[in-house]
Amino acid sequence: MSIRLKLALALCLLISYQACLADLIFYPLQHKTPHELSPTINELLQAGESVIAGPNELILRLEPRHVDDIKALIHRLDQPSHRLLIYVSHQRQLNQQSQGYGGQAQLQTGFHSDTSLQGHITIYSTRDTENDQSKQSIHVLDGHTAYISTGVSQPNTSTEIIQHNAHAHISSNTYYKERSSGFYITPRLSKDSVILDISPWSEQTPSNDGSSNFNRASTVIRSRLNTWTELSNVNQWSAQGSNKILGQTNKTRKNSNSIWIKVVDLDTDLNN
Protein backbone atom coordinates (compact mmCIF):
# COMPACT_ATOMS: atom_id res chain seq x y z
CA MET A 1 0.00 0.00 0.00
CA SER A 2 1.45 3.40 -1.01
CA ILE A 3 2.19 6.15 1.50
CA ARG A 4 -0.41 8.50 -0.06
CA LEU A 5 -3.14 5.89 0.22
CA LYS A 6 -2.22 5.24 3.84
CA LEU A 7 -2.39 8.97 4.62
CA ALA A 8 -5.79 9.26 2.92
CA LEU A 9 -7.19 6.34 4.90
CA ALA A 10 -5.81 7.75 8.12
CA LEU A 11 -7.42 11.11 7.42
CA CYS A 12 -10.80 9.51 6.67
CA LEU A 13 -10.61 7.53 9.90
CA LEU A 14 -9.73 10.69 11.84
CA ILE A 15 -12.67 12.63 10.37
CA SER A 16 -15.03 9.72 11.07
CA TYR A 17 -13.71 9.50 14.62
CA GLN A 18 -14.23 13.24 15.18
CA ALA A 19 -17.75 13.01 13.75
CA CYS A 20 -18.54 10.24 16.19
CA LEU A 21 -17.35 12.43 19.04
CA ALA A 22 -19.30 15.53 17.86
CA ASP A 23 -22.41 16.54 19.79
CA LEU A 24 -25.77 16.95 18.04
CA ILE A 25 -27.46 20.10 19.35
CA PHE A 26 -30.90 21.55 18.70
CA TYR A 27 -30.77 25.28 19.48
CA PRO A 28 -34.17 27.10 19.45
CA LEU A 29 -34.15 30.75 18.38
CA GLN A 30 -36.17 33.51 20.03
CA HIS A 31 -35.96 36.44 17.60
CA LYS A 32 -34.05 35.68 14.40
CA THR A 33 -34.94 33.07 11.80
CA PRO A 34 -32.66 30.04 11.33
CA HIS A 35 -31.98 31.09 7.71
CA GLU A 36 -30.69 34.47 8.93
CA LEU A 37 -28.11 33.01 11.32
CA SER A 38 -27.03 29.75 9.68
CA PRO A 39 -24.70 31.38 7.05
CA THR A 40 -22.85 33.36 9.73
CA ILE A 41 -22.49 30.33 12.03
CA ASN A 42 -21.35 28.11 9.18
CA GLU A 43 -18.42 30.46 8.43
CA LEU A 44 -17.00 29.83 11.92
CA LEU A 45 -17.31 26.05 12.11
CA GLN A 46 -14.36 23.70 11.99
CA ALA A 47 -13.90 20.76 9.62
CA GLY A 48 -16.37 18.01 10.45
CA GLU A 49 -18.84 20.43 12.08
CA SER A 50 -22.10 21.48 10.45
CA VAL A 51 -25.22 23.63 10.90
CA ILE A 52 -28.67 23.20 9.37
CA ALA A 53 -31.56 25.68 9.46
CA GLY A 54 -34.58 23.93 10.96
CA PRO A 55 -38.17 25.25 11.18
CA ASN A 56 -37.57 27.34 14.33
CA GLU A 57 -34.15 26.19 15.45
CA LEU A 58 -30.57 25.59 14.43
CA ILE A 59 -29.43 21.98 14.21
CA LEU A 60 -25.70 21.80 14.95
CA ARG A 61 -23.08 19.06 15.03
CA LEU A 62 -20.16 20.41 17.06
CA GLU A 63 -17.05 19.19 18.74
CA PRO A 64 -17.53 19.26 22.53
CA ARG A 65 -14.80 21.88 23.01
CA HIS A 66 -16.57 24.33 20.65
CA VAL A 67 -20.11 23.97 22.01
CA ASP A 68 -19.94 26.78 24.59
CA ASP A 69 -18.33 29.25 22.16
CA ILE A 70 -20.90 28.61 19.42
CA LYS A 71 -23.80 28.83 21.87
CA ALA A 72 -22.50 32.16 23.17
CA LEU A 73 -22.22 33.45 19.59
CA ILE A 74 -25.77 32.37 18.73
CA HIS A 75 -27.10 34.03 21.88
CA ARG A 76 -25.34 37.28 20.92
CA LEU A 77 -26.73 37.21 17.36
CA ASP A 78 -30.25 36.13 18.34
CA GLN A 79 -31.37 39.59 19.45
CA PRO A 80 -34.67 41.32 18.54
CA SER A 81 -34.53 43.64 15.52
CA HIS A 82 -35.43 47.26 16.17
CA ARG A 83 -38.76 48.49 14.86
CA LEU A 84 -38.27 51.55 12.68
CA LEU A 85 -40.79 54.11 11.46
CA ILE A 86 -39.73 55.76 8.20
CA TYR A 87 -41.19 59.00 6.81
CA VAL A 88 -40.66 60.16 3.22
CA SER A 89 -41.83 63.59 2.06
CA HIS A 90 -42.08 64.70 -1.59
CA GLN A 91 -42.20 68.48 -1.99
CA ARG A 92 -42.79 70.41 -5.21
CA GLN A 93 -42.93 74.17 -5.70
CA LEU A 94 -43.71 75.93 -8.97
CA ASN A 95 -43.29 79.70 -9.44
CA GLN A 96 -44.32 81.47 -12.63
CA GLN A 97 -43.98 85.20 -13.18
CA SER A 98 -44.93 87.38 -16.16
CA GLN A 99 -44.33 91.09 -16.53
CA GLY A 100 -44.25 93.62 -19.34
CA TYR A 101 -46.19 96.32 -21.05
CA GLY A 102 -48.31 96.69 -24.17
CA GLY A 103 -49.65 99.69 -26.02
CA GLN A 104 -52.16 100.56 -28.70
CA ALA A 105 -52.23 103.66 -30.86
CA GLN A 106 -54.80 104.94 -33.35
CA LEU A 107 -54.26 107.72 -35.84
CA GLN A 108 -57.40 109.52 -37.05
CA THR A 109 -57.45 111.87 -40.05
CA GLY A 110 -60.48 114.04 -40.77
CA PHE A 111 -61.54 116.84 -43.07
CA HIS A 112 -59.65 120.10 -43.26
CA SER A 113 -56.43 118.24 -42.37
CA ASP A 114 -57.54 117.54 -38.79
CA THR A 115 -55.41 114.74 -37.42
CA SER A 116 -55.45 113.19 -33.93
CA LEU A 117 -53.48 110.41 -32.25
CA GLN A 118 -55.06 108.32 -29.51
CA GLY A 119 -53.65 105.38 -27.60
CA HIS A 120 -52.96 103.77 -24.25
CA ILE A 121 -50.29 101.67 -22.55
CA THR A 122 -50.95 98.78 -20.16
CA ILE A 123 -48.33 97.66 -17.65
CA TYR A 124 -48.84 94.30 -16.02
CA SER A 125 -47.15 91.88 -13.65
CA THR A 126 -48.53 88.48 -12.59
CA ARG A 127 -47.20 85.74 -10.38
CA ASP A 128 -48.52 82.20 -9.83
CA THR A 129 -47.33 79.82 -7.14
CA GLU A 130 -48.15 76.13 -6.69
CA ASN A 131 -47.09 74.00 -3.73
CA ASP A 132 -47.57 70.24 -3.62
CA GLN A 133 -46.50 68.02 -0.74
CA SER A 134 -47.09 64.35 -0.09
CA LYS A 135 -45.94 62.30 2.89
CA GLN A 136 -45.70 58.54 3.28
CA SER A 137 -44.69 56.41 6.23
CA ILE A 138 -44.08 52.72 6.83
CA HIS A 139 -42.92 50.40 9.64
CA VAL A 140 -40.01 48.05 8.98
CA LEU A 141 -37.55 45.97 11.00
CA ASP A 142 -33.88 46.91 11.06
CA GLY A 143 -32.04 45.26 8.16
CA HIS A 144 -35.18 44.37 6.20
CA THR A 145 -36.49 45.92 2.99
CA ALA A 146 -39.78 47.85 2.86
CA TYR A 147 -41.79 48.94 -0.16
CA ILE A 148 -44.74 51.31 -0.41
CA SER A 149 -46.59 52.79 -3.38
CA THR A 150 -49.73 54.91 -3.63
CA GLY A 151 -51.38 56.52 -6.65
CA VAL A 152 -53.96 56.02 -9.34
CA SER A 153 -54.34 53.78 -12.38
CA GLN A 154 -55.72 55.79 -15.28
CA PRO A 155 -57.58 53.82 -17.99
CA ASN A 156 -56.75 54.53 -21.62
CA THR A 157 -58.91 53.03 -24.36
CA SER A 158 -57.89 52.63 -27.98
CA THR A 159 -60.42 51.76 -30.70
CA GLU A 160 -59.67 50.12 -34.05
CA ILE A 161 -62.08 49.85 -36.99
CA ILE A 162 -61.35 47.32 -39.74
CA GLN A 163 -63.45 47.65 -42.89
CA HIS A 164 -63.90 44.54 -45.03
CA ASN A 165 -66.26 44.93 -47.99
CA ALA A 166 -69.64 45.86 -46.55
CA HIS A 167 -68.76 44.79 -43.03
CA ALA A 168 -66.90 46.67 -40.33
CA HIS A 169 -65.25 45.14 -37.32
CA ILE A 170 -64.76 47.36 -34.29
CA SER A 171 -62.38 46.35 -31.51
CA SER A 172 -61.29 48.25 -28.44
CA ASN A 173 -58.51 47.71 -25.96
CA THR A 174 -58.15 49.28 -22.52
CA TYR A 175 -54.81 49.55 -20.74
CA TYR A 176 -53.93 51.25 -17.48
CA LYS A 177 -51.12 53.68 -16.84
CA GLU A 178 -50.08 54.15 -13.25
CA ARG A 179 -49.06 57.45 -11.72
CA SER A 180 -47.82 56.94 -8.21
CA SER A 181 -45.31 57.85 -5.56
CA GLY A 182 -43.47 55.53 -3.21
CA PHE A 183 -40.12 54.05 -2.29
CA TYR A 184 -37.99 50.97 -1.66
CA ILE A 185 -35.84 51.23 1.45
CA THR A 186 -33.50 49.05 3.53
CA PRO A 187 -32.40 50.62 6.85
CA ARG A 188 -29.44 49.47 8.97
CA LEU A 189 -28.89 50.99 12.39
CA SER A 190 -25.43 52.21 13.32
CA LYS A 191 -25.32 53.59 16.88
CA ASP A 192 -27.25 56.91 16.84
CA SER A 193 -27.52 57.01 13.04
CA VAL A 194 -28.97 54.86 10.29
CA ILE A 195 -27.62 53.78 6.89
CA LEU A 196 -30.33 53.88 4.23
CA ASP A 197 -30.40 52.16 0.86
CA ILE A 198 -33.36 53.97 -0.70
CA SER A 199 -35.02 54.43 -4.09
CA PRO A 200 -37.98 56.87 -3.95
CA TRP A 201 -40.06 58.15 -6.87
CA SER A 202 -42.95 60.53 -7.45
CA GLU A 203 -45.11 61.16 -10.54
CA GLN A 204 -47.55 64.04 -10.93
CA THR A 205 -50.91 64.13 -12.71
CA PRO A 206 -50.49 65.18 -16.37
CA SER A 207 -51.11 68.82 -17.22
CA ASN A 208 -53.37 70.13 -19.99
CA ASP A 209 -50.64 69.66 -22.61
CA GLY A 210 -50.24 65.98 -21.68
CA SER A 211 -46.87 66.34 -19.95
CA SER A 212 -46.29 65.12 -16.39
CA ASN A 213 -43.63 65.79 -13.76
CA PHE A 214 -41.73 63.01 -12.07
CA ASN A 215 -38.94 62.78 -9.51
CA ARG A 216 -36.78 59.72 -8.93
CA ALA A 217 -33.66 59.02 -6.89
CA SER A 218 -31.54 56.06 -5.81
CA THR A 219 -28.76 56.32 -3.26
CA VAL A 220 -27.16 55.07 -0.04
CA ILE A 221 -26.84 57.65 2.74
CA ARG A 222 -26.18 57.94 6.45
CA SER A 223 -28.73 59.95 8.44
CA ARG A 224 -29.19 60.82 12.09
CA LEU A 225 -32.20 59.29 13.80
CA ASN A 226 -35.28 61.47 14.40
CA THR A 227 -33.98 64.14 11.99
CA TRP A 228 -35.30 65.22 8.60
CA THR A 229 -32.60 64.80 5.95
CA GLU A 230 -32.79 66.13 2.40
CA LEU A 231 -32.31 63.23 0.02
CA SER A 232 -32.41 65.13 -3.29
CA ASN A 233 -33.21 68.56 -4.68
CA VAL A 234 -33.76 69.33 -8.36
CA ASN A 235 -34.32 72.91 -9.57
CA GLN A 236 -35.33 73.89 -13.10
CA TRP A 237 -35.42 77.43 -14.50
CA SER A 238 -36.69 78.78 -17.80
CA ALA A 239 -37.08 82.30 -19.16
CA GLN A 240 -38.82 83.70 -22.23
CA GLY A 241 -38.99 87.21 -23.63
CA SER A 242 -40.47 89.00 -26.60
CA ASN A 243 -40.27 92.57 -27.92
CA LYS A 244 -42.74 94.42 -30.09
CA ILE A 245 -42.98 97.95 -31.37
CA LEU A 246 -45.32 98.94 -28.58
CA GLY A 247 -44.78 96.16 -26.07
CA GLN A 248 -42.48 93.83 -24.21
CA THR A 249 -43.10 90.57 -22.33
CA ASN A 250 -40.86 88.59 -19.98
CA LYS A 251 -41.81 85.23 -18.48
CA THR A 252 -39.87 83.19 -15.91
CA ARG A 253 -40.60 79.75 -14.54
CA LYS A 254 -38.96 77.91 -11.65
CA ASN A 255 -39.78 74.33 -10.72
CA SER A 256 -38.28 72.84 -7.55
CA ASN A 257 -38.58 69.18 -6.50
CA SER A 258 -37.11 67.79 -3.28
CA ILE A 259 -37.30 64.57 -1.26
CA TRP A 260 -36.85 64.46 2.53
CA ILE A 261 -36.59 61.45 4.83
CA LYS A 262 -36.72 60.81 8.58
CA VAL A 263 -36.23 57.57 10.54
CA VAL A 264 -37.56 57.02 14.07
CA ASP A 265 -36.31 54.13 16.22
CA LEU A 266 -39.30 52.75 18.16
CA ASP A 267 -37.15 50.44 20.25
CA THR A 268 -34.46 52.71 21.67
CA ASP A 269 -34.86 50.94 25.04
CA LEU A 270 -33.29 47.80 23.49
CA ASN A 271 -29.94 49.63 23.42
CA ASN A 272 -29.90 49.84 27.24
Coordinates of C-alpha atoms in Angstrom, one line a residue:
M1 CA 0.0 0.0 0.0
S2 CA 1.4 3.4 -1.0
I3 CA 2.2 6.2 1.5
R4 CA -0.4 8.5 -0.1
L5 CA -3.1 5.9 0.2
K6 CA -2.2 5.2 3.8
L7 CA -2.4 9.0 4.6
A8 CA -5.8 9.3 2.9
L9 CA -7.2 6.3 4.9
A10 CA -5.8 7.7 8.1
L11 CA -7.4 11.1 7.4
C12 CA -10.8 9.5 6.7
L13 CA -10.6 7.5 9.9
L14 CA -9.7 10.7 11.8
I15 CA -12.7 12.6 10.4
S16 CA -15.0 9.7 11.1
Y17 CA -13.7 9.5 14.6
Q18 CA -14.2 13.2 15.2
A19 CA -17.7 13.0 13.8
C20 CA -18.5 10.2 16.2
L21 CA -17.4 12.4 19.0
A22 CA -19.3 15.5 17.9
D23 CA -22.4 16.5 19.8
L24 CA -25.8 16.9 18.0
I25 CA -27.5 20.1 19.4
F26 CA -30.9 21.6 18.7
Y27 CA -30.8 25.3 19.5
P28 CA -34.2 27.1 19.5
L29 CA -34.2 30.7 18.4
Q30 CA -36.2 33.5 20.0
H31 CA -36.0 36.4 17.6
K32 CA -34.0 35.7 14.4
T33 CA -34.9 33.1 11.8
P34 CA -32.7 30.0 11.3
H35 CA -32.0 31.1 7.7
E36 CA -30.7 34.5 8.9
L37 CA -28.1 33.0 11.3
S38 CA -27.0 29.7 9.7
P39 CA -24.7 31.4 7.1
T40 CA -22.9 33.4 9.7
I41 CA -22.5 30.3 12.0
N42 CA -21.3 28.1 9.2
E43 CA -18.4 30.5 8.4
L44 CA -17.0 29.8 11.9
L45 CA -17.3 26.0 12.1
Q46 CA -14.4 23.7 12.0
A47 CA -13.9 20.8 9.6
G48 CA -16.4 18.0 10.5
E49 CA -18.8 20.4 12.1
S50 CA -22.1 21.5 10.4
V51 CA -25.2 23.6 10.9
I52 CA -28.7 23.2 9.4
A53 CA -31.6 25.7 9.5
G54 CA -34.6 23.9 11.0
P55 CA -38.2 25.3 11.2
N56 CA -37.6 27.3 14.3
E57 CA -34.1 26.2 15.5
L58 CA -30.6 25.6 14.4
I59 CA -29.4 22.0 14.2
L60 CA -25.7 21.8 14.9
R61 CA -23.1 19.1 15.0
L62 CA -20.2 20.4 17.1
E63 CA -17.1 19.2 18.7
P64 CA -17.5 19.3 22.5
R65 CA -14.8 21.9 23.0
H66 CA -16.6 24.3 20.7
V67 CA -20.1 24.0 22.0
D68 CA -19.9 26.8 24.6
D69 CA -18.3 29.3 22.2
I70 CA -20.9 28.6 19.4
K71 CA -23.8 28.8 21.9
A72 CA -22.5 32.2 23.2
L73 CA -22.2 33.5 19.6
I74 CA -25.8 32.4 18.7
H75 CA -27.1 34.0 21.9
R76 CA -25.3 37.3 20.9
L77 CA -26.7 37.2 17.4
D78 CA -30.3 36.1 18.3
Q79 CA -31.4 39.6 19.4
P80 CA -34.7 41.3 18.5
S81 CA -34.5 43.6 15.5
H82 CA -35.4 47.3 16.2
R83 CA -38.8 48.5 14.9
L84 CA -38.3 51.6 12.7
L85 CA -40.8 54.1 11.5
I86 CA -39.7 55.8 8.2
Y87 CA -41.2 59.0 6.8
V88 CA -40.7 60.2 3.2
S89 CA -41.8 63.6 2.1
H90 CA -42.1 64.7 -1.6
Q91 CA -42.2 68.5 -2.0
R92 CA -42.8 70.4 -5.2
Q93 CA -42.9 74.2 -5.7
L94 CA -43.7 75.9 -9.0
N95 CA -43.3 79.7 -9.4
Q96 CA -44.3 81.5 -12.6
Q97 CA -44.0 85.2 -13.2
S98 CA -44.9 87.4 -16.2
Q99 CA -44.3 91.1 -16.5
G100 CA -44.3 93.6 -19.3
Y101 CA -46.2 96.3 -21.1
G102 CA -48.3 96.7 -24.2
G103 CA -49.6 99.7 -26.0
Q104 CA -52.2 100.6 -28.7
A105 CA -52.2 103.7 -30.9
Q106 CA -54.8 104.9 -33.4
L107 CA -54.3 107.7 -35.8
Q108 CA -57.4 109.5 -37.0
T109 CA -57.5 111.9 -40.0
G110 CA -60.5 114.0 -40.8
F111 CA -61.5 116.8 -43.1
H112 CA -59.7 120.1 -43.3
S113 CA -56.4 118.2 -42.4
D114 CA -57.5 117.5 -38.8
T115 CA -55.4 114.7 -37.4
S116 CA -55.5 113.2 -33.9
L117 CA -53.5 110.4 -32.3
Q118 CA -55.1 108.3 -29.5
G119 CA -53.6 105.4 -27.6
H120 CA -53.0 103.8 -24.3
I121 CA -50.3 101.7 -22.5
T122 CA -51.0 98.8 -20.2
I123 CA -48.3 97.7 -17.7
Y124 CA -48.8 94.3 -16.0
S125 CA -47.2 91.9 -13.6
T126 CA -48.5 88.5 -12.6
R127 CA -47.2 85.7 -10.4
D128 CA -48.5 82.2 -9.8
T129 CA -47.3 79.8 -7.1
E130 CA -48.1 76.1 -6.7
N131 CA -47.1 74.0 -3.7
D132 CA -47.6 70.2 -3.6
Q133 CA -46.5 68.0 -0.7
S134 CA -47.1 64.3 -0.1
K135 CA -45.9 62.3 2.9
Q136 CA -45.7 58.5 3.3
S137 CA -44.7 56.4 6.2
I138 CA -44.1 52.7 6.8
H139 CA -42.9 50.4 9.6
V140 CA -40.0 48.0 9.0
L141 CA -37.6 46.0 11.0
D142 CA -33.9 46.9 11.1
G143 CA -32.0 45.3 8.2
H144 CA -35.2 44.4 6.2
T145 CA -36.5 45.9 3.0
A146 CA -39.8 47.8 2.9
Y147 CA -41.8 48.9 -0.2
I148 CA -44.7 51.3 -0.4
S149 CA -46.6 52.8 -3.4
T150 CA -49.7 54.9 -3.6
G151 CA -51.4 56.5 -6.6
V152 CA -54.0 56.0 -9.3
S153 CA -54.3 53.8 -12.4
Q154 CA -55.7 55.8 -15.3
P155 CA -57.6 53.8 -18.0
N156 CA -56.8 54.5 -21.6
T157 CA -58.9 53.0 -24.4
S158 CA -57.9 52.6 -28.0
T159 CA -60.4 51.8 -30.7
E160 CA -59.7 50.1 -34.1
I161 CA -62.1 49.8 -37.0
I162 CA -61.3 47.3 -39.7
Q163 CA -63.4 47.7 -42.9
H164 CA -63.9 44.5 -45.0
N165 CA -66.3 44.9 -48.0
A166 CA -69.6 45.9 -46.5
H167 CA -68.8 44.8 -43.0
A168 CA -66.9 46.7 -40.3
H169 CA -65.2 45.1 -37.3
I170 CA -64.8 47.4 -34.3
S171 CA -62.4 46.3 -31.5
S172 CA -61.3 48.3 -28.4
N173 CA -58.5 47.7 -26.0
T174 CA -58.2 49.3 -22.5
Y175 CA -54.8 49.6 -20.7
Y176 CA -53.9 51.2 -17.5
K177 CA -51.1 53.7 -16.8
E178 CA -50.1 54.2 -13.2
R179 CA -49.1 57.4 -11.7
S180 CA -47.8 56.9 -8.2
S181 CA -45.3 57.9 -5.6
G182 CA -43.5 55.5 -3.2
F183 CA -40.1 54.0 -2.3
Y184 CA -38.0 51.0 -1.7
I185 CA -35.8 51.2 1.5
T186 CA -33.5 49.1 3.5
P187 CA -32.4 50.6 6.9
R188 CA -29.4 49.5 9.0
L189 CA -28.9 51.0 12.4
S190 CA -25.4 52.2 13.3
K191 CA -25.3 53.6 16.9
D192 CA -27.3 56.9 16.8
S193 CA -27.5 57.0 13.0
V194 CA -29.0 54.9 10.3
I195 CA -27.6 53.8 6.9
L196 CA -30.3 53.9 4.2
D197 CA -30.4 52.2 0.9
I198 CA -33.4 54.0 -0.7
S199 CA -35.0 54.4 -4.1
P200 CA -38.0 56.9 -3.9
W201 CA -40.1 58.2 -6.9
S202 CA -42.9 60.5 -7.5
E203 CA -45.1 61.2 -10.5
Q204 CA -47.5 64.0 -10.9
T205 CA -50.9 64.1 -12.7
P206 CA -50.5 65.2 -16.4
S207 CA -51.1 68.8 -17.2
N208 CA -53.4 70.1 -20.0
D209 CA -50.6 69.7 -22.6
G210 CA -50.2 66.0 -21.7
S211 CA -46.9 66.3 -19.9
S212 CA -46.3 65.1 -16.4
N213 CA -43.6 65.8 -13.8
F214 CA -41.7 63.0 -12.1
N215 CA -38.9 62.8 -9.5
R216 CA -36.8 59.7 -8.9
A217 CA -33.7 59.0 -6.9
S218 CA -31.5 56.1 -5.8
T219 CA -28.8 56.3 -3.3
V220 CA -27.2 55.1 0.0
I221 CA -26.8 57.6 2.7
R222 CA -26.2 57.9 6.5
S223 CA -28.7 60.0 8.4
R224 CA -29.2 60.8 12.1
L225 CA -32.2 59.3 13.8
N226 CA -35.3 61.5 14.4
T227 CA -34.0 64.1 12.0
W228 CA -35.3 65.2 8.6
T229 CA -32.6 64.8 5.9
E230 CA -32.8 66.1 2.4
L231 CA -32.3 63.2 0.0
S232 CA -32.4 65.1 -3.3
N233 CA -33.2 68.6 -4.7
V234 CA -33.8 69.3 -8.4
N235 CA -34.3 72.9 -9.6
Q236 CA -35.3 73.9 -13.1
W237 CA -35.4 77.4 -14.5
S238 CA -36.7 78.8 -17.8
A239 CA -37.1 82.3 -19.2
Q240 CA -38.8 83.7 -22.2
G241 CA -39.0 87.2 -23.6
S242 CA -40.5 89.0 -26.6
N243 CA -40.3 92.6 -27.9
K244 CA -42.7 94.4 -30.1
I245 CA -43.0 98.0 -31.4
L246 CA -45.3 98.9 -28.6
G247 CA -44.8 96.2 -26.1
Q248 CA -42.5 93.8 -24.2
T249 CA -43.1 90.6 -22.3
N250 CA -40.9 88.6 -20.0
K251 CA -41.8 85.2 -18.5
T252 CA -39.9 83.2 -15.9
R253 CA -40.6 79.8 -14.5
K254 CA -39.0 77.9 -11.6
N255 CA -39.8 74.3 -10.7
S256 CA -38.3 72.8 -7.6
N257 CA -38.6 69.2 -6.5
S258 CA -37.1 67.8 -3.3
I259 CA -37.3 64.6 -1.3
W260 CA -36.9 64.5 2.5
I261 CA -36.6 61.5 4.8
K262 CA -36.7 60.8 8.6
V263 CA -36.2 57.6 10.5
V264 CA -37.6 57.0 14.1
D265 CA -36.3 54.1 16.2
L266 CA -39.3 52.8 18.2
D267 CA -37.2 50.4 20.3
T268 CA -34.5 52.7 21.7
D269 CA -34.9 50.9 25.0
L270 CA -33.3 47.8 23.5
N271 CA -29.9 49.6 23.4
N272 CA -29.9 49.8 27.2

